[in-house]
Tab-separated table of C-alpha atoms in Angstrom:
chain	number	residue	atom	x	y	z
A	196	MET	CA	15.052	10.627	-9.337
A	197	LYS	CA	11.514	9.721	-8.699
A	198	MET	CA	8.967	12.598	-7.199
A	199	HIS	CA	8.737	9.962	-4.214
A	200	ASP	CA	12.370	9.711	-3.585
A	201	LEU	CA	12.331	13.394	-2.607
A	202	GLN	CA	9.318	13.166	-0.448
A	203	LYS	CA	10.609	13.182	3.354
A	204	PHE	CA	7.223	12.372	5.065
A	205	PHE	CA	4.270	10.733	4.297
A	206	TYR	CA	0.744	10.013	6.229
A	207	HIS	CA	-0.578	6.932	7.845
A	208	GLY	CA	-3.913	6.029	9.768
A	209	SER	CA	-4.252	4.304	12.854
A	210	SER	CA	-7.272	3.570	15.171
A	211	ILE	CA	-4.963	4.166	18.232
A	212	TYR	CA	-2.955	6.993	19.527
A	213	LEU	CA	0.949	6.516	19.586
A	214	GLU	CA	3.322	9.157	20.626
A	215	PRO	CA	5.424	11.068	18.294
A	216	GLY	CA	8.641	9.293	17.817
A	217	THR	CA	7.345	5.817	17.999
A	218	VAL	CA	8.852	3.688	15.024
A	219	LEU	CA	6.058	1.768	13.166
A	220	THR	CA	6.781	-1.811	11.999
A	221	PRO	CA	4.782	-4.087	10.033
A	222	ARG	CA	1.666	-5.553	11.796
A	223	ALA	CA	2.102	-9.041	13.056
A	224	ASP	CA	-1.555	-9.892	11.872
A	225	TYR	CA	-1.419	-8.281	8.404
A	226	GLU	CA	-1.686	-11.441	6.452
A	227	GLU	CA	-4.421	-12.757	8.557
A	228	ARG	CA	-6.495	-9.782	7.975
A	229	TRP	CA	-6.100	-9.569	4.330
A	230	LEU	CA	-6.092	-13.228	3.260
A	231	HIS	CA	-9.715	-13.338	2.791
A	232	THR	CA	-9.448	-10.662	-0.178
A	233	ASP	CA	-9.369	-11.859	-3.576
A	234	PHE	CA	-6.241	-9.904	-4.666
A	235	TYR	CA	-3.804	-10.498	-1.918
A	236	HIS	CA	-2.617	-13.828	-2.893
A	237	ILE	CA	-2.299	-12.891	-6.461
A	238	LEU	CA	-0.180	-9.792	-5.605
A	239	GLU	CA	2.000	-11.968	-3.661
A	240	LYS	CA	2.045	-14.634	-6.297
A	241	TYR	CA	3.596	-12.037	-8.819
A	242	ARG	CA	5.418	-10.148	-6.388
A	243	PRO	CA	9.076	-9.733	-7.950
A	244	LYS	CA	11.775	-10.977	-5.457
A	245	ASN	CA	13.276	-7.559	-5.071
A	246	LYS	CA	10.077	-5.855	-3.731
A	247	SER	CA	9.144	-6.407	-0.131
A	248	ALA	CA	6.000	-8.135	0.904
A	249	HIS	CA	3.013	-6.491	2.211
A	250	LYS	CA	3.330	-8.332	5.407
A	251	ASP	CA	6.746	-6.902	5.861
A	252	SER	CA	5.856	-3.152	5.277
A	253	VAL	CA	4.173	0.134	6.863
A	254	PHE	CA	1.772	1.461	4.359
A	255	MET	CA	1.574	4.886	3.835
A	256	VAL	CA	-0.069	7.836	1.364
A	257	ASN	CA	1.305	10.981	0.321
A	258	THR	CA	-2.214	12.924	1.067
A	259	PRO	CA	-4.455	12.833	4.168
A	260	ASP	CA	-7.221	12.466	1.906
A	261	ASP	CA	-5.755	9.081	0.800
A	262	VAL	CA	-5.645	7.413	4.034
A	263	ASP	CA	-9.367	6.527	3.902
A	264	LEU	CA	-9.069	5.469	0.541
A	265	ALA	CA	-6.200	3.221	0.866
A	266	GLY	CA	-8.074	1.353	3.659
A	267	GLY	CA	-6.199	2.850	6.594
A	268	ALA	CA	-7.809	3.565	9.998
A	269	THR	CA	-9.240	7.082	10.208
A	270	ASP	CA	-9.219	7.811	13.917
A	271	TRP	CA	-5.990	9.262	14.086
A	272	LEU	CA	-3.752	10.744	11.301
A	273	MET	CA	0.044	10.474	11.665
A	274	THR	CA	2.692	12.279	9.646
A	275	VAL	CA	5.697	9.886	9.283
A	276	GLU	CA	8.967	9.503	7.811
A	277	PRO	CA	10.116	6.447	6.257
A	278	LEU	CA	12.958	4.364	7.590
A	279	GLY	CA	14.267	2.785	4.527
A	280	PRO	CA	13.433	2.290	0.825
A	281	VAL	CA	9.830	3.482	-0.231
A	282	SER	CA	8.024	1.633	-3.040
A	283	LYS	CA	5.207	3.397	-4.871
A	284	HIS	CA	2.113	1.681	-6.077
A	285	ASP	CA	-1.320	2.015	-7.441
A	286	LEU	CA	-4.131	0.541	-5.376
A	287	ASN	CA	-6.412	0.441	-8.138
A	288	TRP	CA	-4.520	-2.539	-9.762
A	289	SER	CA	-5.714	-4.589	-6.817
A	290	SER	CA	-9.334	-3.258	-7.737
A	291	GLU	CA	-8.856	-4.395	-11.461
A	292	ILE	CA	-7.436	-7.845	-10.326
A	293	SER	CA	-10.945	-8.387	-8.242
A	294	SER	CA	-12.826	-6.889	-11.347
A	295	LEU	CA	-11.186	-9.385	-13.735
A	296	LEU	CA	-11.643	-12.471	-11.509
A	297	SER	CA	-15.265	-11.569	-11.326
A	298	ASP	CA	-15.276	-11.395	-15.070
A	299	GLY	CA	-14.158	-14.896	-15.007
A	300	PHE	CA	-10.214	-14.773	-15.755
A	301	GLY	CA	-8.071	-16.911	-13.843
A	302	VAL	CA	-5.372	-16.359	-11.564
A	303	GLU	CA	-2.876	-17.466	-14.118
A	304	SER	CA	-4.405	-15.384	-17.063
A	305	ASN	CA	-2.069	-12.910	-18.764
A	306	GLN	CA	-4.567	-10.151	-18.080
A	307	VAL	CA	-4.409	-10.774	-14.180
A	308	LYS	CA	-0.715	-11.305	-14.216
A	309	GLN	CA	-0.275	-8.136	-16.000
A	310	ALA	CA	-2.368	-6.228	-13.446
A	311	ALA	CA	-0.137	-7.574	-10.689
A	312	GLN	CA	2.935	-6.621	-12.454
A	313	ASN	CA	1.608	-3.300	-13.317
A	314	TYR	CA	1.096	-2.773	-9.345
A	315	TRP	CA	4.336	-3.957	-8.534
A	316	ALA	CA	6.165	-1.843	-11.080
A	317	GLY	CA	4.476	1.453	-9.888
A	318	LYS	CA	2.537	2.108	-13.105
A	319	PRO	CA	-0.394	4.336	-12.913
A	320	HIS	CA	-3.832	2.750	-13.460
A	321	HIS	CA	-5.616	4.021	-16.454
A	322	ASP	CA	-8.521	5.204	-14.870
A	323	GLU	CA	-7.498	6.900	-11.717
A	324	ASN	CA	-5.014	6.678	-9.035
A	325	VAL	CA	-4.785	5.923	-5.460
A	326	TRP	CA	-1.124	5.547	-4.550
A	327	GLU	CA	0.098	3.653	-1.440
A	328	TYR	CA	3.765	3.596	-0.482
A	329	LEU	CA	5.437	0.712	1.408
A	330	THR	CA	8.294	0.977	3.823
A	331	PRO	CA	10.134	-1.399	6.124
A	332	ALA	CA	9.444	1.122	9.133
A	333	ALA	CA	8.507	4.509	9.730
A	334	LYS	CA	8.923	7.014	12.350
A	335	ILE	CA	5.943	9.013	13.501
A	336	LEU	CA	6.719	12.846	13.451
A	337	SER	CA	3.410	14.215	14.474
A	338	ILE	CA	-0.190	12.740	15.196
A	339	GLU	CA	-3.722	14.305	15.208
A	340	GLU	CA	-7.452	13.456	15.111
A	341	TYR	CA	-8.507	12.513	11.516
C-alpha cells in the first residue's frame, strides 16, 4: 500500500472562501487556463487511459507549503478529503518537459515522452520533488487564511 493511500486529508489553495462541507469539483475553465503552457498538451498526449485528465481532477498537495509551489491560489488554505481515487505526480516532470522543449527536443522525442510517462507513473524527479495529488472531487473539512 502506498503512503498517499493511507493519507486521509490533503490541502488545496483557493482565491475564494468556501464553507466547510462544500464539495470541490473540477473547474469548468481548467483547460482554458492551462492550454497556453508548453507542457499541458504533452502531459495529455502521453496520459495513460487509466489516469484521469487534469481537466477532470481536483488538485491537492500533502503539505501547506506546497500549495504555492504547485500553482495553487494562496488566499485561502483548505484542508480537504478526497472523494475518490487519488493519484500522485511529481510536478517537476512538467518543468523537465518545458526545459527539454527549450533545448530543442520535439514533442515526439523519447526524452519528452519519457518525462511525461514519469509524471503519470508517479516517479520522483531526479532533482527535487513537488508532489501534486489528483482526485475527481474533494470535500472541504476546514478553511483558514493562507
